[in-house]
Coordinates of C-alpha atoms in Angstrom, one line a residue:
X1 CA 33.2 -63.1 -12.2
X2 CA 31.5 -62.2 -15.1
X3 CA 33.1 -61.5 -18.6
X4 CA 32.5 -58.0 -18.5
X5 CA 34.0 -57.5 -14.5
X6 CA 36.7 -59.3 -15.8
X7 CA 37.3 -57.1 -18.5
X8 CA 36.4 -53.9 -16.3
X9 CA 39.0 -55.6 -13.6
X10 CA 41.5 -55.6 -17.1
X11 CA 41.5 -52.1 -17.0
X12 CA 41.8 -51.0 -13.1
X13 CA 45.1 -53.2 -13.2
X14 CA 46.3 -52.0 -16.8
X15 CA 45.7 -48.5 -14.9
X16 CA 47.0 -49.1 -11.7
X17 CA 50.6 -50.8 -13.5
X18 CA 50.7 -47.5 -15.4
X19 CA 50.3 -45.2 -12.2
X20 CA 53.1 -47.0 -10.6
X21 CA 55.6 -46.5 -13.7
X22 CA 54.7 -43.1 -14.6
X23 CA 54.9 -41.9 -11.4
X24 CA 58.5 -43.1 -11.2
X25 CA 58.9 -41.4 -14.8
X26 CA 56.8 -38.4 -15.2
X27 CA 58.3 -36.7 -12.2
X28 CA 61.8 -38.0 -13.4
X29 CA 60.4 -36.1 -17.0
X30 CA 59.4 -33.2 -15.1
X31 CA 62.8 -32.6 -12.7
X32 CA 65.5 -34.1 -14.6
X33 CA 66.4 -31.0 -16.3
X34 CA 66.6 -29.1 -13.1
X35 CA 68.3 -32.0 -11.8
X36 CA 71.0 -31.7 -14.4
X37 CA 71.7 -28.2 -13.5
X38 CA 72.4 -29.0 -10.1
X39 CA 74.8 -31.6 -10.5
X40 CA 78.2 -31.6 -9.1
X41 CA 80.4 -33.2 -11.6
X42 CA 82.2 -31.6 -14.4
X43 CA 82.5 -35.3 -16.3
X44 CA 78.4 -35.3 -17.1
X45 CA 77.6 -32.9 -19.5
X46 CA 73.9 -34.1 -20.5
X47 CA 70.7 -32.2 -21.0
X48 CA 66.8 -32.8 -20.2
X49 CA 65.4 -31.8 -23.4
X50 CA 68.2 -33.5 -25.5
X51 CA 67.5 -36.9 -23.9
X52 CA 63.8 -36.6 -24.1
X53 CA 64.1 -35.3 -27.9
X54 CA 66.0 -38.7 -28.1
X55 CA 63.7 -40.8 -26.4
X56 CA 60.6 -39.7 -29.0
X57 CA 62.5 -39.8 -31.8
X58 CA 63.3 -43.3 -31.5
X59 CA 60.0 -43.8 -29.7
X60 CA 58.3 -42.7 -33.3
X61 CA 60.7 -45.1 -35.5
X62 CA 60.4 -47.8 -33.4
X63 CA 56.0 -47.8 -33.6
X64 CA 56.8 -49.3 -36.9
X65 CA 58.1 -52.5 -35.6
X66 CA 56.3 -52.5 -31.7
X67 CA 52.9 -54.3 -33.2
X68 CA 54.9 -56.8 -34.7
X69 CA 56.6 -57.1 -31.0
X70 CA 53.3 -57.4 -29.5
X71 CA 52.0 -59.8 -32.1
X72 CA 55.0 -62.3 -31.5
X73 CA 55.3 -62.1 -27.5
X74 CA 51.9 -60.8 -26.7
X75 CA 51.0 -57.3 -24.7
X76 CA 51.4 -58.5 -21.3
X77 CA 55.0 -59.4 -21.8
X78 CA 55.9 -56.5 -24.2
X79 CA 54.3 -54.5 -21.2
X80 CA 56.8 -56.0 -18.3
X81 CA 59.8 -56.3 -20.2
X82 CA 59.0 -52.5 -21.3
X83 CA 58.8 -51.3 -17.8
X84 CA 62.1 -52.9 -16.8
X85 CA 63.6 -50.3 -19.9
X86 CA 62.4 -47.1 -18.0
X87 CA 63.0 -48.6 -14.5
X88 CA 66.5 -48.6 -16.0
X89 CA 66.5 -45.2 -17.2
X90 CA 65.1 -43.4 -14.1
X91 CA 68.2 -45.8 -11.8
X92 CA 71.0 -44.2 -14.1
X93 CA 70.3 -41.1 -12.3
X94 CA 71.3 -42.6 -9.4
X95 CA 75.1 -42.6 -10.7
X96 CA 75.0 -40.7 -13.8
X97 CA 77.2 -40.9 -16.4
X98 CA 77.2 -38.9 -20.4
X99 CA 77.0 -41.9 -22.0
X100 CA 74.5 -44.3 -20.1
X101 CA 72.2 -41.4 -19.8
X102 CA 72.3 -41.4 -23.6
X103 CA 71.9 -45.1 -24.0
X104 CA 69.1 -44.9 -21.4
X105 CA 67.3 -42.6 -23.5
X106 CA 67.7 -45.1 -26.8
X107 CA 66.2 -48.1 -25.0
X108 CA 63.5 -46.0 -23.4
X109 CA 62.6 -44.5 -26.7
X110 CA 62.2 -48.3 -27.6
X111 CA 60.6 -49.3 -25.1
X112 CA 58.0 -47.0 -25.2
X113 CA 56.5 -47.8 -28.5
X114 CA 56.2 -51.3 -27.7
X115 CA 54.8 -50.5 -23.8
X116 CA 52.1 -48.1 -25.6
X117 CA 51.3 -50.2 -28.7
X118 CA 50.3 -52.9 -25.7
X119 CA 48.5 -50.8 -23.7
X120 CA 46.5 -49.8 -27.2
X121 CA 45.9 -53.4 -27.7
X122 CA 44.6 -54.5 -24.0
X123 CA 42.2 -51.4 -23.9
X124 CA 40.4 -52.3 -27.2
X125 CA 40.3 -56.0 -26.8
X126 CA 39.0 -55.7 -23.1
X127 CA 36.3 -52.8 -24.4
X128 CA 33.2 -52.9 -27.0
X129 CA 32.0 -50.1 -28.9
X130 CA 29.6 -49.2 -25.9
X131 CA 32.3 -48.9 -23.2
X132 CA 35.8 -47.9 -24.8
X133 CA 34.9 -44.6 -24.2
X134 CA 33.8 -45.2 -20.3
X135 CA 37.5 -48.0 -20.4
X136 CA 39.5 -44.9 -21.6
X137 CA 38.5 -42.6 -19.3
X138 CA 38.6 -44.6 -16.4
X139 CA 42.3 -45.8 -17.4
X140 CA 43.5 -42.0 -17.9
X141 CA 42.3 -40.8 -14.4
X142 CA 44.3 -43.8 -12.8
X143 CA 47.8 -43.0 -15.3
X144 CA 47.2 -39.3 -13.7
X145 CA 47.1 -40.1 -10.8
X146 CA 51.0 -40.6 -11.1
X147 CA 51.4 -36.3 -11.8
X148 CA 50.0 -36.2 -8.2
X149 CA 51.9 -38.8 -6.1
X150 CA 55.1 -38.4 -7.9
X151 CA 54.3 -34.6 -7.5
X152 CA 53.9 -34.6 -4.1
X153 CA 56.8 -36.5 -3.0
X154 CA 58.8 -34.1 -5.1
X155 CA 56.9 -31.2 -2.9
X156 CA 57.8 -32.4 0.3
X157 CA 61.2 -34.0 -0.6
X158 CA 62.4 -30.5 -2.1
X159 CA 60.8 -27.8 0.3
X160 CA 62.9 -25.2 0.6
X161 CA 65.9 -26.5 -1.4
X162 CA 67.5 -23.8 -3.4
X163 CA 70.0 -26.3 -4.6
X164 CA 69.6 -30.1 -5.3
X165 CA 72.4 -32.4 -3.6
X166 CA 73.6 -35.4 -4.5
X167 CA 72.2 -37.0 -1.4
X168 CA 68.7 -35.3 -2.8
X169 CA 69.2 -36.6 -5.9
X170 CA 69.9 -40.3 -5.1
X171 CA 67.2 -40.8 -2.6
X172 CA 64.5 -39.4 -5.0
X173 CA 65.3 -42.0 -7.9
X174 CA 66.1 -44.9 -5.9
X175 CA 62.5 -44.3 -4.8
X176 CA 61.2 -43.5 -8.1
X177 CA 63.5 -46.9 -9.6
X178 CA 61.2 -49.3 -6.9
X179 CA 58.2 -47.3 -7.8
X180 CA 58.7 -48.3 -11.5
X181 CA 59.2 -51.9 -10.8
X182 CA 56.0 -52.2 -8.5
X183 CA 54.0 -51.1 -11.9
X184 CA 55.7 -53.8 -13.7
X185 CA 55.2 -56.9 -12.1
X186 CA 51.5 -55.4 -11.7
X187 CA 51.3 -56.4 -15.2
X188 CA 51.0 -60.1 -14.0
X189 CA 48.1 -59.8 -12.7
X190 CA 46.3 -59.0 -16.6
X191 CA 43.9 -62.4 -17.2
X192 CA 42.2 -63.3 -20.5
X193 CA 38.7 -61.5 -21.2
X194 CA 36.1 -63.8 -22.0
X195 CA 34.6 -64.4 -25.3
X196 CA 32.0 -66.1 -27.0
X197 CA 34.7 -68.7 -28.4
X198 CA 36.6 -69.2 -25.3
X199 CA 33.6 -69.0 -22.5
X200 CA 35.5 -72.1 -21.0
X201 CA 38.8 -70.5 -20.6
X202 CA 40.2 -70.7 -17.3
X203 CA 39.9 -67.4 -15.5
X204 CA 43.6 -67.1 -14.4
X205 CA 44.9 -67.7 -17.9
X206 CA 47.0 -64.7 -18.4
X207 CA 46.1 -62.3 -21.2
X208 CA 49.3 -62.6 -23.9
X209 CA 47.5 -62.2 -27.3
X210 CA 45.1 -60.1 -28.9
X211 CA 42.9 -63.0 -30.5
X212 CA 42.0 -65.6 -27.6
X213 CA 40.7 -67.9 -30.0
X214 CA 43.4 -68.5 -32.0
X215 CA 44.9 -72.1 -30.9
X216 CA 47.4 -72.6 -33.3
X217 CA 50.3 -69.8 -32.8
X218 CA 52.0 -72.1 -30.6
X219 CA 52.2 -74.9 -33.0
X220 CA 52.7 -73.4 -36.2
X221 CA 56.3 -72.3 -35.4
X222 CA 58.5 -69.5 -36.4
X223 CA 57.0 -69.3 -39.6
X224 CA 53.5 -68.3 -38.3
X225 CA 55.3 -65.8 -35.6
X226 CA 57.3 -64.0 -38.5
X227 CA 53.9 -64.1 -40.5
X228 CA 52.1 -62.8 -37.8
X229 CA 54.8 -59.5 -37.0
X230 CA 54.9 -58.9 -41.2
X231 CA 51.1 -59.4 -41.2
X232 CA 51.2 -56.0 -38.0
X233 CA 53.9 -53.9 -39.7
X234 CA 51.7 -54.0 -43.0
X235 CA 48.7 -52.7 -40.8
X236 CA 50.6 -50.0 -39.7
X237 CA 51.3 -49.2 -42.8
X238 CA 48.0 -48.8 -44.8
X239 CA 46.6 -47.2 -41.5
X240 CA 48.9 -44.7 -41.6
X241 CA 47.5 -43.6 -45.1
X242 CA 43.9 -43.7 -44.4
X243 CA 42.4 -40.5 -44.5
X244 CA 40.9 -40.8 -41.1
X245 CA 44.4 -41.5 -39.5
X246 CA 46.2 -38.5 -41.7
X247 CA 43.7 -35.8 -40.1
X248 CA 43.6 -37.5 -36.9
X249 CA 48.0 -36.6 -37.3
X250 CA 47.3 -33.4 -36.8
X251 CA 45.5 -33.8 -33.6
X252 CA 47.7 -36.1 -32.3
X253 CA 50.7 -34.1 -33.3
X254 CA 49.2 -31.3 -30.8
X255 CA 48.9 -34.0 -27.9
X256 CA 52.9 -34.2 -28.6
X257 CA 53.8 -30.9 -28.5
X258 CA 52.2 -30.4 -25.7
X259 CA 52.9 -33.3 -23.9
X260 CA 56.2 -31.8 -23.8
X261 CA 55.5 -28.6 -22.9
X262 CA 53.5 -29.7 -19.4
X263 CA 55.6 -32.5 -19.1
X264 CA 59.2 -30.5 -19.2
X265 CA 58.9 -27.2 -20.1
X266 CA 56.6 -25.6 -18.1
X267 CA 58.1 -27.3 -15.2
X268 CA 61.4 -26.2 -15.8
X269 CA 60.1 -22.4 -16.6
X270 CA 58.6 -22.2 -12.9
X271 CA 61.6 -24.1 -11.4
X272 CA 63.3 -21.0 -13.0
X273 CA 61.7 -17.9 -12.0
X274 CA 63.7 -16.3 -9.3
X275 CA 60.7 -13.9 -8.4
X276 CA 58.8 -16.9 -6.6
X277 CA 61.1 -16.9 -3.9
X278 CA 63.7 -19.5 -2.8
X279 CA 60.7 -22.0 -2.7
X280 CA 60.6 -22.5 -6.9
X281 CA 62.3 -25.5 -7.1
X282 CA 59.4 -27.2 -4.2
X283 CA 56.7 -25.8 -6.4
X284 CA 57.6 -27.6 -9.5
X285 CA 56.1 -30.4 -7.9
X286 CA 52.7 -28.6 -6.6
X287 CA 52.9 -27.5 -10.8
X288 CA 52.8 -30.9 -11.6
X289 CA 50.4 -31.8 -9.0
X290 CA 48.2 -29.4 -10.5
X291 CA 48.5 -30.8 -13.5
X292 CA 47.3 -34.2 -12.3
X293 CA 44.5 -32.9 -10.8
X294 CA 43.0 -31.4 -14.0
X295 CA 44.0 -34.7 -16.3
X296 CA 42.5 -36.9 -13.3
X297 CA 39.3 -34.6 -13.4
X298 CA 39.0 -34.6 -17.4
X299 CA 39.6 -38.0 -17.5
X300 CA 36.7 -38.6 -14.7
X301 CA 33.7 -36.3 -15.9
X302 CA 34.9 -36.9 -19.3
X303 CA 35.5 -40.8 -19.4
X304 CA 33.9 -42.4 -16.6
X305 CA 30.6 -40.5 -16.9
X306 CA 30.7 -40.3 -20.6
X307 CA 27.1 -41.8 -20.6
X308 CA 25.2 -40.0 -17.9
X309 CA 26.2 -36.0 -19.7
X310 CA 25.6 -37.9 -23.1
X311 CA 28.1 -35.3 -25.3
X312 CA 29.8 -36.0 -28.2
X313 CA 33.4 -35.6 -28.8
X314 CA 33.2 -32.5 -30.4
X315 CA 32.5 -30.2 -27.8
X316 CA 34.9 -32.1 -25.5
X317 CA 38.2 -31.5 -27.6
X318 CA 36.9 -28.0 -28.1
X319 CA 36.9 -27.3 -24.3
X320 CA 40.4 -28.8 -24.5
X321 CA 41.5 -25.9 -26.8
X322 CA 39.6 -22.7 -25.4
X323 CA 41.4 -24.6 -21.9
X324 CA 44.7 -24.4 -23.4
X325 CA 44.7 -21.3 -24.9
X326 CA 43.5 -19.4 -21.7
X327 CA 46.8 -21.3 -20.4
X328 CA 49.0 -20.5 -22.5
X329 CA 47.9 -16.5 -22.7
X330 CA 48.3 -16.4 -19.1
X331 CA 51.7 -17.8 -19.3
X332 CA 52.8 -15.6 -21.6
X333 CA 52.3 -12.7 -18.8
X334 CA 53.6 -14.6 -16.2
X335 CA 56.0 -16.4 -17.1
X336 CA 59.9 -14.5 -18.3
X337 CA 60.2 -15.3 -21.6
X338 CA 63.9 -16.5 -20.9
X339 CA 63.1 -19.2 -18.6
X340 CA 62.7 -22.1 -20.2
X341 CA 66.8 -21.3 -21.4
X342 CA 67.5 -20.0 -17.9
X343 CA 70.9 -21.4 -16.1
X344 CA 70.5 -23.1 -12.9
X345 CA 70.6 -19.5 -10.9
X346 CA 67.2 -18.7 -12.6
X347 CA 66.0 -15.6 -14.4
X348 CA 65.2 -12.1 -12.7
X349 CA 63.4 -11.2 -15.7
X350 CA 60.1 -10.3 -15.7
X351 CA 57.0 -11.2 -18.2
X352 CA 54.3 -8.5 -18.4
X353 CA 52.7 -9.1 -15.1
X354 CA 54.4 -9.4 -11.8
X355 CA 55.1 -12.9 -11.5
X356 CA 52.2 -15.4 -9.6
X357 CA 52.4 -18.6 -8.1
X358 CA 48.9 -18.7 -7.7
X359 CA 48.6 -17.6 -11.8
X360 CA 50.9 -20.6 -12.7
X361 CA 49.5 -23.3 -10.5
X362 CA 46.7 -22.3 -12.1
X363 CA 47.8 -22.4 -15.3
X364 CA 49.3 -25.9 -14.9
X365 CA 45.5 -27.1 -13.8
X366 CA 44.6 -25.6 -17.0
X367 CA 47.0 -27.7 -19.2
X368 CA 46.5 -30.9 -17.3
X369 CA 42.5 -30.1 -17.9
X370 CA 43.2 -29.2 -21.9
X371 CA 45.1 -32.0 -21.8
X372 CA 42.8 -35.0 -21.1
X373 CA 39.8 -33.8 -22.9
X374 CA 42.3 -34.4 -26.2
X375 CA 43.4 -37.7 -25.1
X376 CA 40.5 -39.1 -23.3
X377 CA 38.5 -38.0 -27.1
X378 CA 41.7 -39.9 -29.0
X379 CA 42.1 -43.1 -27.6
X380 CA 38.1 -43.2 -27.2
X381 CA 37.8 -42.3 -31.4
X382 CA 40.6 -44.5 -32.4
X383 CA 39.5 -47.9 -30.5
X384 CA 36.2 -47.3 -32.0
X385 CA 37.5 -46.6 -35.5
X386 CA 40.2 -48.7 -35.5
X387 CA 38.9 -51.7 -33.6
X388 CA 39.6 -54.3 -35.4
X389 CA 43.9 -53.5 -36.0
X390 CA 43.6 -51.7 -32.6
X391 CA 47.8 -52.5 -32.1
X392 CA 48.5 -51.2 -35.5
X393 CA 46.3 -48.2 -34.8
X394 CA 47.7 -47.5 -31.5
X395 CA 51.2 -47.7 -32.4
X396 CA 50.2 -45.1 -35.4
X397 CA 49.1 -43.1 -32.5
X398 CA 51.8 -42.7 -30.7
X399 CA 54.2 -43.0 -33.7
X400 CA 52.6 -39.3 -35.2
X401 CA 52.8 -38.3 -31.2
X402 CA 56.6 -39.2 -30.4
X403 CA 58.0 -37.9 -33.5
X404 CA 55.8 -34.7 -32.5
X405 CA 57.3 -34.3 -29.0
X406 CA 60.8 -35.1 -29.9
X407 CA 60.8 -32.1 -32.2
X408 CA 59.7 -30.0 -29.4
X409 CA 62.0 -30.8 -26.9
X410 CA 64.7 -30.5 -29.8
X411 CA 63.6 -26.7 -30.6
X412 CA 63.1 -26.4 -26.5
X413 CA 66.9 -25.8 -26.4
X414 CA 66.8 -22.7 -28.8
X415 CA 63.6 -21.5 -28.8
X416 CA 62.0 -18.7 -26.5
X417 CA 59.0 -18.8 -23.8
X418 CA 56.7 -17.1 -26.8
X419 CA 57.4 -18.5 -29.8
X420 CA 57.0 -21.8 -28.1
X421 CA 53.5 -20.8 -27.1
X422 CA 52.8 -19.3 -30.5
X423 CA 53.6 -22.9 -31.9
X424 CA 51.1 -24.7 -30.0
X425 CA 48.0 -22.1 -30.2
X426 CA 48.9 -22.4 -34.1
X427 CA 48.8 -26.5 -34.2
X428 CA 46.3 -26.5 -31.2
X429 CA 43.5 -24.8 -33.7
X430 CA 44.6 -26.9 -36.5
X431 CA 44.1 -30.0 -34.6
X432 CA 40.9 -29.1 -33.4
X433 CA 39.4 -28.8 -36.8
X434 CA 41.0 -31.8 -38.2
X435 CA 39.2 -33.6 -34.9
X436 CA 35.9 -32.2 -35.7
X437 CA 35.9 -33.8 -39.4
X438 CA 36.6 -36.9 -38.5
X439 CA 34.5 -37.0 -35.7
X440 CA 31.4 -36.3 -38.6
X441 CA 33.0 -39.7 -39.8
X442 CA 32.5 -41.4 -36.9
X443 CA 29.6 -40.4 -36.9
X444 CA 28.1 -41.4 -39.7
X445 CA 29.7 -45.4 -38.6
X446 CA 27.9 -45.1 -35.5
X447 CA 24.3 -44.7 -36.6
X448 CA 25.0 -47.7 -38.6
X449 CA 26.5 -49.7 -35.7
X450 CA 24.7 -48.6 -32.4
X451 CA 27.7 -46.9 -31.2
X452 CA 26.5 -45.0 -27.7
X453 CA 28.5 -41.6 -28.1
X454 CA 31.1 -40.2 -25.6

């Protein structure tokens, strides 16, 4: 095979691992806090958007230490021993209890940094300035496809289900638990790209560190390894003070907040509204569905065939926000503003439309849509940008993102349907004009470097 199919090949498996384990736990994400409501114990007293509030908070501390992880062990094992944490999380819910649902949501937070960080790392070193932007969009239409199959099993499992049994409950995430360890052992299959120092590598060597000519990590002992994770942490550091990455913040800040919103909110709002018939719980899972379909689509035209509509990033992100907006307008008059706080009975309430399924399937295209034109635009701006500290980068990346999300599923628990929305239009705009300037940065590098623009 040649170096480049191999690298290509690098990046269908990196996608296909993360399709397994996100299908496990983005539908876990996007039911748990119905799931909670529906339990039939008074010893758990839990909730969704507290655990997931935990999760990126210690998700955003932890991406200062996950490139020095990766630097010592290496992405492909950061990336297996990273799944193993959420397969663990998504099997508590099998026998829930307060405290390991809480614990769970520690070592997931943990384990997420160092997962991502990896994931950072294997795009970049497997791409070159002509193809990260083709790599990234090809491996966020294969993570997507996880909102549809996890989705779908929710659909089916669920129809007509006005109440969620224990019996429902277990079978979902022991299915969900195997799903999530399929992904991981998918990481295996990862081999060593080819380069013009190691063109005699054996094919099958697996891929376990950023630089594959470096021969002497094994045999300079623990001094080189501590040397080596000081050496990442430092990188982090200055990164997170160049101006490119503090306006890029703002940007990814609005990936976080949203993320949560499509990820838990909106799911739980729909889940919620009593008007769409005894069916709401089942059509969480067409929501989330819906949402795949638009991420898999932006990720597609946007990604994949980045090179035959020859656009810039520019337009792109702004397609994102006018996307999101539309949404999020929509939801406001279809959604009761009391939902997302709603007990497990639901909410009678009504927005200022009579409530649609069609509207809010529609709206959850819409945000999955919005959605991928921001993050296919970021990870294709920062491995370009950042190429050279791409784990550093990376875990900056999802560092500005985690801390982002975790304060939206904290104010989730307080905060009504509208103000909610009015948070992200506000950041949303904000974001998108940060983008554009340091897209004109960009830019300016790429008529200096050849760079073919996405």
């Amino acid at each position: 095979m040649s170096p480049e199919g191999k690298k290509l090949l690098n990046i269908i498996i990196l996608g296909f691992g993360f399709m397994f384990m996100f299908t496990a736990f983005q539908t876990c994400g996007n039911i748990e806090q119905t799931v909670i409501k529906s339990f039939n114990s008074t010893e758990f007293h839990g909730s969704g958007y507290t655990s997931m509030a935990i999760i990126y908070g210690v998700f955003s501390a932890s991406n200062l230490i996950a490139p020095s992880v990766v630097a010592v062990i290496g992405p492909q094992l950061s990336m297996f021993f990273s799944g193993l944490l959420y397969s663990l999380y998504i099997a508590m819910f099998i026998y829930p209890y307060t405290w390991s649902f809480y614990t769970a949501s520690v070592l997931v937070g943990i384990a997420a940094a160092v997962l991502w960080t990896a994931q950072g790392n294997v795009l970049t070193i497997n791409s070159t300035d002509s193809t990260i932007g083709r790599n990234s969009g090809i491996f966020w239409a294969l993570l997507q496809f996880s909102l549809f199959f996890g989705n779908l099993y929710i659909y089916c499992a669920w129809h007509g289900h006005v109440h969620i049994t224990d019996k429902d409950r277990r079978t979902v995430f022991i299915s969900l638990t195997v799903i999530s360890l399929v992904g991981c052992f998918l990481f295996f299959l990862l081999r060593k790209p080819d380069s013009e120092c190691s063109s005699s590598a054996e094919a099958t060597e697996p891929l376990l560190q950023e630089e594959p000519c470096n021969n002497t990590a094994t045999s300079s002992g623990c001094s080189h390894l501590c040397s080596q994770a000081l050496d990442a942490f430092v990188k982090a550091c200055k990164l997170f003070i160049t101006r490119e990455m503090l306006l890029l913040g703002v940007s990814i800040g609005y990936t976080g907040l949203e993320l949560t919103f499509y990820s838990g909110v909106y799911g739980t709002c729909i889940g919620a509204m009593m008007r769409f018939g005894q069916d709401a719980k089942s059509l969480i899972g067409i929501s989330g569905i819906c949402i795949g379909v638009g991420e898999i689509l932006g990720g597609s035209v946007f990604g994949i065939l980045n090179k035959r509509i020859g656009f810039g990033r520019n337009p792109i992100v702004l397609l994102g926000l006018v996307t999101h907006i539309i949404a999020f307008y929509l939801i406001f008059l279809n959604i009761a503003s009391d939902a997302p706080l709603a007990p497990e009975e639901g909410t009678d309430l009504e927005a200022f439309i009579t409530p649609s399924v069609g509207v809010a399937l529609f709206c959850s295209f819409l945000l999955g849509l919005g959605d991928s034109c921001f993050n296919t635009q970021l990870l294709s701006i920062i491995g370009f940008m950042f190429h050279d500290n791409s784990a550093p980068a990376f875990a900056v990346f999802k560092f500005i993102q985690s801390i982002m999300a975790a304060l939206a599923f904290y104010y989730s628990n307080y905060l009504l349907l509208h103000w909610q929305l009015l948070i992200l239009v506000v950041v949303g705009f904000l974001g998108t004009i940060t983008f554009f300037k340091v897209e004109h940065m960009a830019s300016s590098s790429r008529r200096q470097s050849d760079y073919d623009s996405i």
